[in-house]
Amino acid sequence: MRKADRLFQIIQILRRTTRPVTAAAMAEEIEVSRRSVYRDIADLIGQGVPIVGEAGFGYLLDPAYDMPPLMLTPDEIEAIVLGAQWVAARGDKVLSAAARDVVSKIAAVIPERLRPYIVEPSVGAKPGRITPTDTVDTNELRHAIRDDRKLRLLYRSDTGEETERVVWPVILGYGEATRLIVAWCELRQDFRHFRTDRVIKIEVLEASNGLRKGDLRRRWERWREERRSHSDH
């Protein structure tokens, strides 16, 4: 269990009772050691959660404590807002709407004292001035990546040469004015970047890449690290 999940579970255990709860009881329920519970309790107290008590006696949570549903800090909220602003201005239609929706959902569940960090954040993304001019359905493309489906591309290079490629997409990268399909290219037998504004035609194939989930991404990450390490030497 992740530490963040343990901390949340400890708070939930303490919230449901008005009697002291021992570390041993919490450790048994969460299935961790008592030492882990002691450390987690100390971390929660350090974060300002009003827990009182001591080892051997048990712990109580102040009943007036109002835990934010997502336990977000002001910095975390502003990071989300900043990212959402960038995506709303530069993403495709579906992603742009999703970015606005997620901010609305967070605003609806966080405590009132944190809402100013959404309404009047201290950060802001520069408005997008250039809209990518491509005809690729990036929503369909993202689904193909999630499903590990192959793509057939009719692609025009920067010199104007047109080639047909079958590729295994890894990720769709978003820049200020361009989008890139990062994929394993069957023709070149290597990873390549394809600008979406140079894709003439795209077809999602029924065939999958045949790899275990996540394997293609891990191969690309190793390839990327190798290229970085060579460029540093």
Short mmCIF file of C-alpha atoms in Angstrom, two decimals:
data_model
loop_
_atom_site.label_atom_id
_atom_site.label_comp_id
_atom_site.label_asym_id
_atom_site.label_seq_id
_atom_site.Cartn_x
_atom_site.Cartn_y
_atom_site.Cartn_z
CA MET A 1 0.00 0.00 0.00
CA ARG A 2 1.31 3.46 -0.92
CA LYS A 3 2.15 5.81 1.93
CA ALA A 4 -0.46 8.33 0.77
CA ASP A 5 -3.11 5.59 0.89
CA ARG A 6 -1.98 4.56 4.39
CA LEU A 7 -2.23 8.12 5.68
CA PHE A 8 -5.72 8.46 4.25
CA GLN A 9 -6.78 5.13 5.76
CA ILE A 10 -5.47 6.10 9.21
CA ILE A 11 -7.53 9.30 9.11
CA GLN A 12 -10.60 7.33 8.03
CA ILE A 13 -10.14 4.88 10.93
CA LEU A 14 -9.84 7.71 13.44
CA ARG A 15 -12.80 9.62 11.99
CA ARG A 16 -15.27 6.80 12.52
CA THR A 17 -14.85 6.51 16.28
CA THR A 18 -14.83 8.70 19.39
CA ARG A 19 -12.67 6.26 21.35
CA PRO A 20 -8.86 6.08 21.24
CA VAL A 21 -7.54 3.66 18.62
CA THR A 22 -4.25 1.91 19.31
CA ALA A 23 -1.46 1.63 16.78
CA ALA A 24 -1.76 -2.15 17.04
CA ALA A 25 -5.43 -2.03 15.99
CA MET A 26 -4.68 0.27 13.05
CA ALA A 27 -1.70 -1.85 12.01
CA GLU A 28 -3.88 -4.96 11.98
CA GLU A 29 -6.57 -3.33 9.86
CA ILE A 30 -4.18 -1.71 7.37
CA GLU A 31 -1.89 -4.77 7.39
CA VAL A 32 1.34 -2.95 8.20
CA SER A 33 3.69 -2.91 11.18
CA ARG A 34 3.03 -0.84 14.29
CA ARG A 35 6.30 0.98 13.57
CA SER A 36 4.87 2.11 10.21
CA VAL A 37 1.74 3.38 11.96
CA TYR A 38 3.82 5.35 14.49
CA ARG A 39 5.77 6.97 11.62
CA ASP A 40 2.60 7.74 9.69
CA ILE A 41 0.93 9.28 12.76
CA ALA A 42 4.00 11.49 13.25
CA ASP A 43 3.85 12.53 9.58
CA LEU A 44 0.16 13.42 9.85
CA ILE A 45 0.73 15.47 13.00
CA GLY A 46 3.60 17.22 11.22
CA GLN A 47 1.21 18.10 8.39
CA GLY A 48 -1.16 19.75 10.82
CA VAL A 49 -3.73 16.97 11.27
CA PRO A 50 -5.10 17.36 14.85
CA ILE A 51 -4.34 13.90 16.27
CA VAL A 52 -3.76 13.51 20.01
CA GLY A 53 -2.59 10.52 22.02
CA GLU A 54 0.50 8.43 22.49
CA ALA A 55 1.90 4.97 21.92
CA GLY A 56 0.29 2.36 24.16
CA PHE A 57 -2.72 4.55 24.95
CA GLY A 58 -4.25 5.16 21.53
CA TYR A 59 -4.98 8.07 19.25
CA LEU A 60 -7.92 10.41 18.74
CA LEU A 61 -8.76 12.76 15.89
CA ASP A 62 -10.30 16.13 16.69
CA PRO A 63 -13.97 15.70 15.64
CA ALA A 64 -13.96 19.23 14.20
CA TYR A 65 -11.27 18.29 11.68
CA ASP A 66 -12.49 18.81 8.12
CA MET A 67 -10.24 16.82 5.81
CA PRO A 68 -10.17 18.14 2.24
CA PRO A 69 -11.63 15.38 0.04
CA LEU A 70 -8.48 15.26 -2.09
CA MET A 71 -6.05 16.41 0.63
CA LEU A 72 -4.66 18.99 -1.80
CA THR A 73 -2.28 21.77 -0.80
CA PRO A 74 -2.45 25.28 -2.34
CA ASP A 75 0.68 24.48 -4.39
CA GLU A 76 -0.89 21.27 -5.70
CA ILE A 77 -4.09 23.10 -6.63
CA GLU A 78 -2.20 25.80 -8.52
CA ALA A 79 -0.12 23.16 -10.30
CA ILE A 80 -3.35 21.53 -11.52
CA VAL A 81 -4.80 24.89 -12.57
CA LEU A 82 -1.62 25.81 -14.47
CA GLY A 83 -1.56 22.48 -16.29
CA ALA A 84 -5.26 22.68 -17.08
CA GLN A 85 -4.86 26.18 -18.53
CA TRP A 86 -2.08 24.97 -20.83
CA VAL A 87 -4.08 21.95 -22.01
CA ALA A 88 -7.29 23.97 -22.48
CA ALA A 89 -5.43 26.37 -24.78
CA ARG A 90 -3.38 23.82 -26.75
CA GLY A 91 -5.14 20.46 -26.54
CA ASP A 92 -7.64 19.07 -28.99
CA LYS A 93 -11.36 19.67 -28.46
CA VAL A 94 -11.87 16.66 -26.16
CA LEU A 95 -8.78 17.32 -24.01
CA SER A 96 -9.55 21.03 -23.76
CA ALA A 97 -13.02 20.28 -22.44
CA ALA A 98 -11.63 17.66 -20.05
CA ALA A 99 -9.11 20.17 -18.67
CA ARG A 100 -11.86 22.68 -17.91
CA ASP A 101 -14.08 19.97 -16.42
CA VAL A 102 -11.42 18.69 -14.03
CA VAL A 103 -10.85 22.16 -12.59
CA SER A 104 -14.63 22.54 -12.10
CA LYS A 105 -14.80 19.17 -10.32
CA ILE A 106 -11.95 20.08 -7.98
CA ALA A 107 -13.54 23.45 -7.23
CA ALA A 108 -16.77 21.67 -6.29
CA VAL A 109 -15.21 19.40 -3.66
CA ILE A 110 -12.41 21.36 -2.01
CA PRO A 111 -13.07 23.41 1.15
CA GLU A 112 -14.15 27.02 0.72
CA ARG A 113 -10.85 28.33 2.08
CA LEU A 114 -8.98 26.72 -0.85
CA ARG A 115 -11.28 27.96 -3.64
CA PRO A 116 -9.39 31.26 -4.13
CA TYR A 117 -6.42 29.22 -5.40
CA ILE A 118 -8.63 28.16 -8.32
CA VAL A 119 -10.59 31.38 -8.84
CA GLU A 120 -7.59 33.70 -8.45
CA PRO A 121 -4.43 31.56 -8.83
CA SER A 122 -0.99 33.15 -8.55
CA VAL A 123 0.11 31.33 -11.73
CA GLY A 124 -1.06 31.40 -15.32
CA ALA A 125 -0.19 29.73 -18.61
CA LYS A 126 0.57 31.91 -21.61
CA PRO A 127 -2.42 31.84 -23.98
CA GLY A 128 -1.86 29.69 -27.05
CA ARG A 129 -1.50 31.86 -30.12
CA ILE A 130 -0.91 29.19 -32.75
CA THR A 131 -3.42 26.41 -33.33
CA PRO A 132 -1.87 23.24 -34.78
CA THR A 133 -3.03 22.82 -38.36
CA ASP A 134 -3.46 19.07 -38.73
CA THR A 135 -6.33 16.82 -39.71
CA VAL A 136 -5.48 13.96 -37.35
CA ASP A 137 -8.23 12.89 -34.96
CA THR A 138 -6.07 13.06 -31.83
CA ASN A 139 -8.86 11.66 -29.67
CA GLU A 140 -8.92 8.52 -31.82
CA LEU A 141 -5.12 8.46 -31.75
CA ARG A 142 -5.01 8.56 -27.96
CA HIS A 143 -7.41 5.61 -27.80
CA ALA A 144 -5.18 3.68 -30.21
CA ILE A 145 -2.20 4.32 -27.93
CA ARG A 146 -4.13 3.15 -24.86
CA ASP A 147 -5.22 -0.02 -26.70
CA ASP A 148 -1.71 -0.74 -28.09
CA ARG A 149 -3.05 -0.66 -31.67
CA LYS A 150 -0.83 -0.21 -34.71
CA LEU A 151 -1.27 2.71 -37.13
CA ARG A 152 -0.83 3.00 -40.86
CA LEU A 153 0.41 6.48 -41.78
CA LEU A 154 0.73 8.23 -45.11
CA TYR A 155 3.41 10.72 -44.16
CA ARG A 156 5.06 13.67 -45.89
CA SER A 157 8.65 14.45 -44.83
CA ASP A 158 10.09 17.97 -44.55
CA THR A 159 11.46 17.53 -48.09
CA GLY A 160 8.02 16.68 -49.46
CA GLU A 161 8.63 12.94 -49.91
CA GLU A 162 5.56 10.80 -49.18
CA THR A 163 5.91 7.37 -47.59
CA GLU A 164 3.54 4.84 -46.07
CA ARG A 165 4.53 3.54 -42.65
CA VAL A 166 3.13 1.07 -40.14
CA VAL A 167 4.02 2.29 -36.67
CA TRP A 168 3.47 1.33 -33.05
CA PRO A 169 2.50 4.56 -31.27
CA VAL A 170 3.92 5.19 -27.79
CA ILE A 171 2.83 8.69 -26.89
CA LEU A 172 1.31 11.83 -28.40
CA GLY A 173 3.48 14.81 -27.52
CA TYR A 174 2.09 18.35 -27.35
CA GLY A 175 4.25 21.40 -28.08
CA GLU A 176 3.45 25.08 -28.43
CA ALA A 177 2.48 24.82 -32.10
CA THR A 178 3.01 21.17 -33.07
CA ARG A 179 2.03 17.70 -31.99
CA LEU A 180 4.29 14.69 -32.35
CA ILE A 181 3.46 11.00 -32.58
CA VAL A 182 6.32 9.10 -30.98
CA ALA A 183 6.28 5.56 -32.38
CA TRP A 184 8.28 2.48 -33.30
CA CYS A 185 8.53 2.49 -37.10
CA GLU A 186 8.44 -0.91 -38.79
CA LEU A 187 10.07 0.56 -41.90
CA ARG A 188 13.08 2.04 -40.07
CA GLN A 189 13.14 -0.54 -37.25
CA ASP A 190 13.65 2.25 -34.76
CA PHE A 191 11.75 4.88 -32.84
CA ARG A 192 10.76 7.94 -34.84
CA HIS A 193 8.85 11.20 -34.34
CA PHE A 194 6.04 12.08 -36.75
CA ARG A 195 4.57 15.59 -36.82
CA THR A 196 0.80 15.38 -37.01
CA ASP A 197 0.62 18.32 -39.43
CA ARG A 198 2.62 16.20 -41.92
CA VAL A 199 0.37 13.16 -41.64
CA ILE A 200 -1.72 12.99 -44.82
CA LYS A 201 -3.78 9.99 -43.79
CA ILE A 202 -3.98 7.84 -40.69
CA GLU A 203 -5.64 4.45 -40.16
CA VAL A 204 -5.98 2.63 -36.85
CA LEU A 205 -5.34 -1.05 -37.52
CA GLU A 206 -6.98 -4.00 -35.79
CA ALA A 207 -3.57 -5.50 -35.06
CA SER A 208 -1.90 -4.80 -31.73
CA ASN A 209 1.85 -4.45 -31.24
CA GLY A 210 1.89 -7.89 -29.59
CA LEU A 211 3.81 -6.73 -26.53
CA ARG A 212 2.85 -6.94 -22.88
CA LYS A 213 1.18 -3.83 -21.52
CA GLY A 214 3.79 -1.15 -20.89
CA ASP A 215 6.66 -2.93 -22.67
CA LEU A 216 6.72 -0.57 -25.66
CA ARG A 217 6.80 2.46 -23.39
CA ARG A 218 9.65 1.02 -21.36
CA ARG A 219 11.63 0.31 -24.56
CA TRP A 220 11.10 3.88 -25.72
CA GLU A 221 12.19 5.25 -22.34
CA ARG A 222 15.42 3.19 -22.52
CA TRP A 223 15.99 4.39 -26.10
CA ARG A 224 15.47 7.98 -25.02
CA GLU A 225 17.87 7.64 -22.08
CA GLU A 226 20.53 6.09 -24.34
CA ARG A 227 20.23 9.00 -26.78
CA ARG A 228 20.54 11.49 -23.93
CA SER A 229 23.58 9.75 -22.50
CA HIS A 230 25.29 9.69 -25.94
CA SER A 231 24.57 13.39 -26.46
CA ASP A 232 26.18 14.18 -23.08
CA HIS A 233 29.47 12.57 -24.11
#
